[in-house]
Coordinates of C-alpha atoms and ligand atoms in Angstrom, one line a residue:
X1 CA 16.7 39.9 -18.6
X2 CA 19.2 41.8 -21.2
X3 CA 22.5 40.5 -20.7
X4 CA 25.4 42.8 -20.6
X5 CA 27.0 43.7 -23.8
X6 CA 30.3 42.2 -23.5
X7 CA 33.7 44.1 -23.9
X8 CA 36.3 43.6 -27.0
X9 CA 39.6 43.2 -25.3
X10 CA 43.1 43.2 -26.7
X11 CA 45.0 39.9 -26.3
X12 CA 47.3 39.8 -28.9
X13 CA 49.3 41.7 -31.5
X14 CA 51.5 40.4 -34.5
X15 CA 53.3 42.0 -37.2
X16 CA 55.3 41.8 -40.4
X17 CA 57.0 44.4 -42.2
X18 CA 58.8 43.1 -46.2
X19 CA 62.0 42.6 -46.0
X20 CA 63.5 45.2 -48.1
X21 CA 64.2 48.5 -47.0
X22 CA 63.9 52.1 -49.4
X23 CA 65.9 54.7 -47.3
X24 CA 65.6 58.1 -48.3
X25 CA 69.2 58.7 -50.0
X26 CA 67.7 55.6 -52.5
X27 CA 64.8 57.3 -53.2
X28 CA 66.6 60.5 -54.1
X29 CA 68.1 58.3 -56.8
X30 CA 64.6 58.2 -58.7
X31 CA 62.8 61.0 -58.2
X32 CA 63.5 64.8 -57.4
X33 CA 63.8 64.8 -53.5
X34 CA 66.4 64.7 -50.7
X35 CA 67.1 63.1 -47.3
X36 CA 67.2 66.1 -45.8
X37 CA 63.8 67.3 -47.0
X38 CA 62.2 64.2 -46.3
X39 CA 63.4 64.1 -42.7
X40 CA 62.4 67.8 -42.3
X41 CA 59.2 67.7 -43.9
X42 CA 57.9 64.5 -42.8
X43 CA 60.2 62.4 -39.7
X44 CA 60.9 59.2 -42.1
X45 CA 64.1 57.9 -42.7
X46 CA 62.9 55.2 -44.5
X47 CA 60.2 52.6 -45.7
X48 CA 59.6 48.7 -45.9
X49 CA 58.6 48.1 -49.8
X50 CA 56.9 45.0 -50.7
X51 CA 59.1 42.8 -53.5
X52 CA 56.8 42.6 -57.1
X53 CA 54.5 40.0 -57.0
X54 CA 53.8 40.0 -52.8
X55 CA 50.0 41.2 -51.9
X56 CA 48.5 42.6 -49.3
X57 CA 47.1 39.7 -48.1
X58 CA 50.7 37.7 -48.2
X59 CA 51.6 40.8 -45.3
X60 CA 47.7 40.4 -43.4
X61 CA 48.7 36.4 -43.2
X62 CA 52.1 36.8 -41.5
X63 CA 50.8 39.4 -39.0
X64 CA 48.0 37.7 -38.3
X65 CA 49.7 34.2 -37.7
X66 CA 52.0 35.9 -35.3
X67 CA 48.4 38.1 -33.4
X68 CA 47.5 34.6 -32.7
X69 CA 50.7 33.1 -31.7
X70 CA 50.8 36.5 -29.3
X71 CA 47.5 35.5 -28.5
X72 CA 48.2 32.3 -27.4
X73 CA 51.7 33.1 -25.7
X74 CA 49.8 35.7 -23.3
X75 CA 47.5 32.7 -22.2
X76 CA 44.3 33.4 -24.2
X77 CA 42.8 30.6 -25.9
X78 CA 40.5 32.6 -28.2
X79 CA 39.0 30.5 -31.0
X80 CA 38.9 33.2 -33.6
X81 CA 35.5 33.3 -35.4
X82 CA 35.8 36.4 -37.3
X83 CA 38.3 38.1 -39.6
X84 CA 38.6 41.6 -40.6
X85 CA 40.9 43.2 -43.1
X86 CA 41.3 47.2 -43.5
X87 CA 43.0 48.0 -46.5
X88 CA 43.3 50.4 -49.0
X89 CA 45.2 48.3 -51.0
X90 CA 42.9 44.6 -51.6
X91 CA 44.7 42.1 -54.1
X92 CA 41.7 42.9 -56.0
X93 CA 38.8 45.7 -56.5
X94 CA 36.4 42.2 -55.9
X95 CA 36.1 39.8 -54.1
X96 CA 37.2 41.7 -50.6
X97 CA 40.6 40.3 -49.2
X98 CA 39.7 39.1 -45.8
X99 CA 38.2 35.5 -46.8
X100 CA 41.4 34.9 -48.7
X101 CA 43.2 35.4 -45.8
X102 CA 40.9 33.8 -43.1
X103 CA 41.4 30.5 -45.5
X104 CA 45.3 30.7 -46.0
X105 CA 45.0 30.9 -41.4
X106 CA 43.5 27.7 -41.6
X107 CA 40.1 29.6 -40.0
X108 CA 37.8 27.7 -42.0
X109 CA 34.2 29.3 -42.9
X110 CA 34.5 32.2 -40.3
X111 CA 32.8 35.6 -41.6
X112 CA 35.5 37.4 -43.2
X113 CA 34.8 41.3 -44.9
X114 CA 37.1 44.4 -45.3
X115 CA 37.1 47.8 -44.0
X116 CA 37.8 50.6 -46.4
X117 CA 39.0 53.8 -44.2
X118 CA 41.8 54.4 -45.6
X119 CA 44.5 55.3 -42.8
X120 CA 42.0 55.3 -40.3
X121 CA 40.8 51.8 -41.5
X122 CA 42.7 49.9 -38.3
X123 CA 40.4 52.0 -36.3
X124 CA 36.9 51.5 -37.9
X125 CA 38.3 47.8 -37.5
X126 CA 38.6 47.6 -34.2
X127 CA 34.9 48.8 -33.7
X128 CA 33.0 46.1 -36.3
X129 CA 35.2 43.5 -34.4
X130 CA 33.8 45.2 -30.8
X131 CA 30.6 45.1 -32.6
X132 CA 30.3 41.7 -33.3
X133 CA 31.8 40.7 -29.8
X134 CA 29.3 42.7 -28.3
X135 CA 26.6 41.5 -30.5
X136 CA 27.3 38.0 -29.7
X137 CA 27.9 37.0 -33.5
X138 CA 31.8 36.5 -32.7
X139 CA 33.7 35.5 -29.6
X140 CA 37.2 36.5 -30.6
X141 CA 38.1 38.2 -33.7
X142 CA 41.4 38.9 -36.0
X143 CA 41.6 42.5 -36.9
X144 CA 44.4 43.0 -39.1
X145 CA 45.9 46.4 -41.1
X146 CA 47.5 45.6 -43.9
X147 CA 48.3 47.6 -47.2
X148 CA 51.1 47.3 -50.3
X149 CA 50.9 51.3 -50.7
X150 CA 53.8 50.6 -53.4
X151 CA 51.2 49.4 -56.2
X152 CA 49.0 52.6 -56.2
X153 CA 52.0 55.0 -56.0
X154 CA 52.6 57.0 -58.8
X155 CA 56.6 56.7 -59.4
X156 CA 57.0 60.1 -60.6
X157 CA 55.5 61.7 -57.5
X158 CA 57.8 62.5 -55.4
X159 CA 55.3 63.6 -52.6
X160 CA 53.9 60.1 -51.9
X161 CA 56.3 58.4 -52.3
X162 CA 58.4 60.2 -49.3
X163 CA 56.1 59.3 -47.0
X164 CA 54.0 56.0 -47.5
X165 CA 55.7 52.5 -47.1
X166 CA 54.2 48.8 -46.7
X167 CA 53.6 46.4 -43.6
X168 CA 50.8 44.9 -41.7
X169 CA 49.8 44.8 -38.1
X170 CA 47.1 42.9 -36.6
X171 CA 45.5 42.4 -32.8
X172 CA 43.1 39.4 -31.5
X173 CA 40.4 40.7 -29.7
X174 CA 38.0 38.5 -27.3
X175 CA 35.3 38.7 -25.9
X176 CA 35.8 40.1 -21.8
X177 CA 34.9 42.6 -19.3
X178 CA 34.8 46.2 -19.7
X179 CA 37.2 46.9 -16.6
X180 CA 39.9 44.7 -17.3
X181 CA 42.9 45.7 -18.9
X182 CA 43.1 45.2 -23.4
X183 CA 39.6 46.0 -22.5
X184 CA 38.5 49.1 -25.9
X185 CA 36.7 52.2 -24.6
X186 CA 33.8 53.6 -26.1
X187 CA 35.1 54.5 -29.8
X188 CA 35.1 57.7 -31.8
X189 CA 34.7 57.7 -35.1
X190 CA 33.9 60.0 -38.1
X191 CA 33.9 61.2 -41.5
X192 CA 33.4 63.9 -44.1
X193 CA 32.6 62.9 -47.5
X194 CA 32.8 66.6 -48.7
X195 CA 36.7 66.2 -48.7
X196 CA 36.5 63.1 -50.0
X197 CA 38.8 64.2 -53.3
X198 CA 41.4 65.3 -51.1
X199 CA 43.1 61.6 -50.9
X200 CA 41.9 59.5 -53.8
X201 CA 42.9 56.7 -56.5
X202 CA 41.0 58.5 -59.4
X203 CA 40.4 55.6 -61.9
X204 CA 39.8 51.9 -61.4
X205 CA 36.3 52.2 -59.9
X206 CA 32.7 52.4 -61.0
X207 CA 33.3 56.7 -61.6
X208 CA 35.9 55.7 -63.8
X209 CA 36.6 52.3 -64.5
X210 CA 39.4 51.0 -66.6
X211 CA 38.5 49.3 -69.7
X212 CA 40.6 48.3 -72.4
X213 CA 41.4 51.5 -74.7
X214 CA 41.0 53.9 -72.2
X215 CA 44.0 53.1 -70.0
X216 CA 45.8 55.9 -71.4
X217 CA 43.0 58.8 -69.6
X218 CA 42.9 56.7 -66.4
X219 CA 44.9 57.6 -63.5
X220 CA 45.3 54.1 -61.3
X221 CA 47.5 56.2 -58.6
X222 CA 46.9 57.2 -55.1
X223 CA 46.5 61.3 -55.4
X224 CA 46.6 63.3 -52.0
X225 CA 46.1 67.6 -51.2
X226 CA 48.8 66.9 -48.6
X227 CA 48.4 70.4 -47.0
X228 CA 44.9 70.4 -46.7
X229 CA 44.7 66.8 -45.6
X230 CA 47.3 67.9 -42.7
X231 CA 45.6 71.0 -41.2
X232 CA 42.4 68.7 -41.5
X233 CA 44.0 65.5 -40.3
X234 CA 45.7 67.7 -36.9
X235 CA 42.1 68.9 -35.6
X236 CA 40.5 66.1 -36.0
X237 CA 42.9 63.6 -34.2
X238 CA 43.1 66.5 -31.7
X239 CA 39.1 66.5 -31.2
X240 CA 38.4 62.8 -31.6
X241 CA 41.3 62.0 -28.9
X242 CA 39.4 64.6 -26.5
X243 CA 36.2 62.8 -26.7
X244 CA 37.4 59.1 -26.1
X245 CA 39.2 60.7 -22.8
X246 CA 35.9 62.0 -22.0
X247 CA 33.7 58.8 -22.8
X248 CA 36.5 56.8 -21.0
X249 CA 36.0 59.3 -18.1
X250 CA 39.2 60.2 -18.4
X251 CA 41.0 63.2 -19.1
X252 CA 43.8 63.8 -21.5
X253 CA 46.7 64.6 -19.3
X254 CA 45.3 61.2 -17.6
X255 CA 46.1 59.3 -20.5
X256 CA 50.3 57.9 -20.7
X257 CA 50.8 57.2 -24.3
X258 CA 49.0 58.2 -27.4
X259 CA 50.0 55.8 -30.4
X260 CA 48.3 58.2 -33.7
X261 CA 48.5 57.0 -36.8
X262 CA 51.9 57.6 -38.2
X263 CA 51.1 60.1 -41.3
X264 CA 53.9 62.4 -40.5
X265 CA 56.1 63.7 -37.4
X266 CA 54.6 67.5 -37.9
X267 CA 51.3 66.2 -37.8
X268 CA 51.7 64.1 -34.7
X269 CA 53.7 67.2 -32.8
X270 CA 51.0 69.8 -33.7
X271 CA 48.5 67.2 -32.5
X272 CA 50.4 67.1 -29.2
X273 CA 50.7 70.8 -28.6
X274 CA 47.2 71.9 -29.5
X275 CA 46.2 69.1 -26.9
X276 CA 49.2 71.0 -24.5
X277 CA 50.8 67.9 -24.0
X278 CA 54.1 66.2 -24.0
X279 CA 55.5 65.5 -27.1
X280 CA 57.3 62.5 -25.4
X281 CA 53.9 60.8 -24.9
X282 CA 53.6 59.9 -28.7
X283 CA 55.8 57.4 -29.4
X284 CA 57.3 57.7 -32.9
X285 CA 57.5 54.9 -35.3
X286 CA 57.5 56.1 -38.8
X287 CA 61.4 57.0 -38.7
X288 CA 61.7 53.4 -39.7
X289 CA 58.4 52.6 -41.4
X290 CA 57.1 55.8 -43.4
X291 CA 53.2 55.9 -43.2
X292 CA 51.6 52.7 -43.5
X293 CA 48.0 53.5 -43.5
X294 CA 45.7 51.7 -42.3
X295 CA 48.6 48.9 -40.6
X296 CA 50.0 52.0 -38.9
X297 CA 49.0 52.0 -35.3
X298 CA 48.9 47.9 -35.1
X299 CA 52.5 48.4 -36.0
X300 CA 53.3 51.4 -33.6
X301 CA 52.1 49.6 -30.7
X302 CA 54.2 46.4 -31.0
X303 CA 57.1 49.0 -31.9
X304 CA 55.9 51.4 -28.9
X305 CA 55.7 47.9 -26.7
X306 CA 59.2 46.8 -28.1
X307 CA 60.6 50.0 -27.1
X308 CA 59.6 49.9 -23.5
X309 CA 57.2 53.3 -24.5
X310 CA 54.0 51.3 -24.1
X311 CA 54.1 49.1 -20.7
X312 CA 51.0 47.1 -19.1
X313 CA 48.7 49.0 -17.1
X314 CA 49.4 52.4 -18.9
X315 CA 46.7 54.0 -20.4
X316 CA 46.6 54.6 -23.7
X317 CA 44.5 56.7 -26.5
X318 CA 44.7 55.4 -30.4
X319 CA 43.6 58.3 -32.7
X320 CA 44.1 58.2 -36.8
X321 CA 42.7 60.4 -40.1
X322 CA 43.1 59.2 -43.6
X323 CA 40.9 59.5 -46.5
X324 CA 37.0 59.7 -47.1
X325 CA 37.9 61.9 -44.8
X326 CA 37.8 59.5 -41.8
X327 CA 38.8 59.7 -38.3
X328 CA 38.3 57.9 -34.7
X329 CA 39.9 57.5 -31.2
X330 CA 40.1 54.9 -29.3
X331 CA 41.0 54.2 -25.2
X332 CA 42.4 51.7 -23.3
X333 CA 44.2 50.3 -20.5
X334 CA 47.3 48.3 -22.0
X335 CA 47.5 45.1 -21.8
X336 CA 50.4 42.5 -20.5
X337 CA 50.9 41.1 -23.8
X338 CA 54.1 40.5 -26.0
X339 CA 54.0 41.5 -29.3
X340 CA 55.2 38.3 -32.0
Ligands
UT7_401 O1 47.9 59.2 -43.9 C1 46.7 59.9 -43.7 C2 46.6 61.1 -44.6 N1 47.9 61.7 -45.0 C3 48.5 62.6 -44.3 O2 48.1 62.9 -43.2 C4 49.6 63.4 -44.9 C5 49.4 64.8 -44.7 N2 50.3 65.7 -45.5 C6 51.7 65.7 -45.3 O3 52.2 64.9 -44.6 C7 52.4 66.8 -46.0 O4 51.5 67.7 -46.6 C8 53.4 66.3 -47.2 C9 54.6 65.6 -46.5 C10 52.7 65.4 -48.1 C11 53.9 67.5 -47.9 O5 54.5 68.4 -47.1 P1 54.1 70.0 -47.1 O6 55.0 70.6 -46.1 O7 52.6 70.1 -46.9 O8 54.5 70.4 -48.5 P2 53.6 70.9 -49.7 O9 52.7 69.8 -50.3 O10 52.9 72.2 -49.3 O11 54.7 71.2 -50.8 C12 55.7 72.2 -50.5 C13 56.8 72.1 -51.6 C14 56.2 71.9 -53.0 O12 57.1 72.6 -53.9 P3 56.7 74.1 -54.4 O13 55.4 73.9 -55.2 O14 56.5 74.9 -53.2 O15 57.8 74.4 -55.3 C15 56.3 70.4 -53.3 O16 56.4 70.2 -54.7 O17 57.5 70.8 -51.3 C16 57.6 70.1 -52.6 N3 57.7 68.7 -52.2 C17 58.9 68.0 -52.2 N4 60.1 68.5 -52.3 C18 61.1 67.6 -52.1 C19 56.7 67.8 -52.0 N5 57.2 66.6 -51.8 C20 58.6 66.7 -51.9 C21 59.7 65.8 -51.7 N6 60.9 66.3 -51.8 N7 59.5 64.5 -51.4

C-alpha cells in the first residue's frame, strides 16, 4: 500500500530586521533622489540596512531561532531535520549558506542547501521543504529568507537603492495533514530564463569571474530593467495567484488576504486590480522595510499577523517574481500561530 504523501504545514514564523534604519530624506543625502519620488514611485519610506561586517547568515540565524521559539510557543514540538536558505545574497559565492547556519542553531548534521530565486526564492523554499516532508526525507523543516541586499548595491544608483533594504524571515514547517490549517496548497511556480538579464549581478561568477587585475572591467553590483521587470512581475503574480486559487479549489475572491512579495506598492495595486479585487486585501509592508527579496513575504506575514491583517482561519494566497525570471503562488488556511 502507497501511503499518503503527507502535507507541509506552517507552525511557526520568526524574524529579524538590522537595527539601523535608512529613511528616504537620508538617502537623498547620497545620491540624486527625493522622498517624495520614492514614496510616489515605489510606497517605501524607508529600509533596515545591515551594519559592515553582519552577513546574511548573522540575519537567517536570528529569524530562524525566533521560527523555532514560534514554533514551540504554538505547541509544536517539531525536531527540525532540514534547513533551507533562499538568498540572493550568500556570505560567499561557495560553500552555500545554509550549513553555516544549521550549525550556529545548534541542528547538528541536518541537510542544509540554498535556494537561489531571487525574490521569489522564499517561495521555491517553501516547495523543496514540502518536498522533502512529503518525500519522507525530513519531518519538519526551517525555511528561512534572508538577504544583505546592501553588499551588491551599486552606491551610485539611485534606482536600487530606493527600493531594496535587508532582513530575514523564516517559517517551521512539519510534517501534517492536508486539511488542517498552516497546511501549503498545491504550489505554483515558474520561470523564464530568456529575461534572465533583466535583474542580474553581472561579474563575480563563472561568465565573468573576478580575478585579480581585472577588477576594474567587473561590475560586482546588482543591475535591474525595473520597467520591464514590473509589467513582467504584475502578470505573472496575477496568473500564478489564479492558478493556486484554482488547485486549492478555491476562487480568488474566496481568498481574505494576499501577502505578495513586497517589490513595490504599484506593482502590488496593479496586481490587485487586474485580479478585480480589493486593494485592502494586500496587506502592505514595505513602507517600513523597502523590498527585501527573497525575506519579503516571511516578513509580511509576521507584520500582516502583527497588524491584525492576517488572523487564523483566514485564507490566504502568497504570490512573488524576482529574477531568473522566477515566480510562484502559494495557498493556505492561516494558522493560530504568533509570530517571535
Ligand atoms: O523584487 C523583484 C523584482 N523587482 C521589482 O519588481 C521592481 C520592479 N520595478 C520597479 O519597482 C520600478 O521600475 C522602479 C521603482 C525600479 C523604477 O520606477 P519606474 O517608474 O519604472 O521608473 P523608470 O525606471 O522608468 O525611470 C523613470 C525615471 C528615470 O529618469 P529619466 O530617464 O526618465 O530621466 C530614472 O532615472 O525615474 C528616474 N529614477 C529616479 N528618480 C529619482 C529612477 N530611480 C529614481 C530615484 N529617484 N530613486
Amino acid at each position: 500500500m502507497v501511503a499518503a504523501a503527507r502535507a507541509a504545514v506552517v507552525c511557526g514564523l520568526g524574524t529579524h530586521l538590522p537595527p539601523r534604519v535608512v529613511t528616504n530624506a537620508e538617502l537623498a543625502r547620497e545620491v540624486d533622489t527625493s522622498d517624495e519620488w520614492i514614496r510616489s514611485r515605489t510606497g517605501i519610506g524607508r529600509r533596515h540596512i545591515a551594519e559592515n561586517g553582519t552577513a546574511t547568515s548573522d540575519l537567517a540565524v536570528e529569524a530562524g531561532q525566533r521560527a523555532l521559539k514560534s514554533a514551540s510557543a504554538s505547541g509544536s514540538a517539531v525536531a527540525v531535520d532540514a534547513v533551507i536558505v533562499a538568498t540572493t545574497t550568500p556570505d560567499h559565492p561557495c560553500p552555500a549558506t545554509a550549513p553555516a547556519v544549521a550549525a550556529r542553531l545548534g541542528l547538528g548534521t541536518v541537510p542544509a542547501f540554498d535556494v537561489g530565486a531571487v525574490c521569489t526564492g522564499f517561495l521555491y523554499g517553501l516547495a523543496a521543504g514540502g518536498g522533502l516532508i512529503a518525500a519522507g526525507t525530513a519531518h519538519g523543516v526551517l525555511v528561512i529568507g534572508a538577504e544583505t541586499y546592501s553588499s551588491i548595491l551599486d552606491p551610485a544608483d539611485r534606482s536600487t537603492r530606493a527600493i531594496f533594504g535587508d532582513g530575514a524571515g523564516a517559517v517551521v514547517l512539519r510534517a501534517g495533514e492536508p486539511d488542517e490549517p498552516g497546511a501549503l496548497g498545491p504550489l505554483v511556480l515558474g520561470s523564464d530564463g530568456t529575461g534572465s538579464d533583466l535583474i542580474r549581478v553581472p561579474s563575480g561568477g563563472s561568465r565573468d569571474p573576478v580575478r585579480p587585475g581585472h577588477a576594474d572591467r567587473a561590475d560586482p553590483y546588482f543591475r535591474m530593467a525595473g520597467s520591464k521587470v514590473f509589467r513582467n512581475a504584475v502578470e505573472r503574480m496575477a496568473e500564478a495567484s489564479q492558478e493556486a486559487a484554482t488547485r486549492a479549489g478555491w476562487t480568488l475572491q474566496d481568498i481574505d488576504v494576499f501577502v505578495v512579495h513586497q517589490a513595490n506598492l504599484r506593482i502590488m495595486n496593479a496586481v490587485a486590480d487586474q485580479m478585480r479585487l480589493p486593494r485592502s486585501r494586500f496587506p502592505v509592508h514595505l513602507d517600513r522595510v523597502g523590498n527585501t527579496a527573497a525575506a519579503s513575504i516571511p516578513l509580511a506575514l509576521a507584520d500582516a499577523v502583527t497588524t491584525g491583517a492576517l488572523r487564523p482561519g483566514q485564507r490566504t494566497a502568497l504570490a512573488a517574481f524576482g529574477g531568473g525570471l522566477t515566480w510562484g503562488a502559494a495557498t493556505l488556511t492561516w494558522p493560530d500561530i504568533t509570530p517571535v
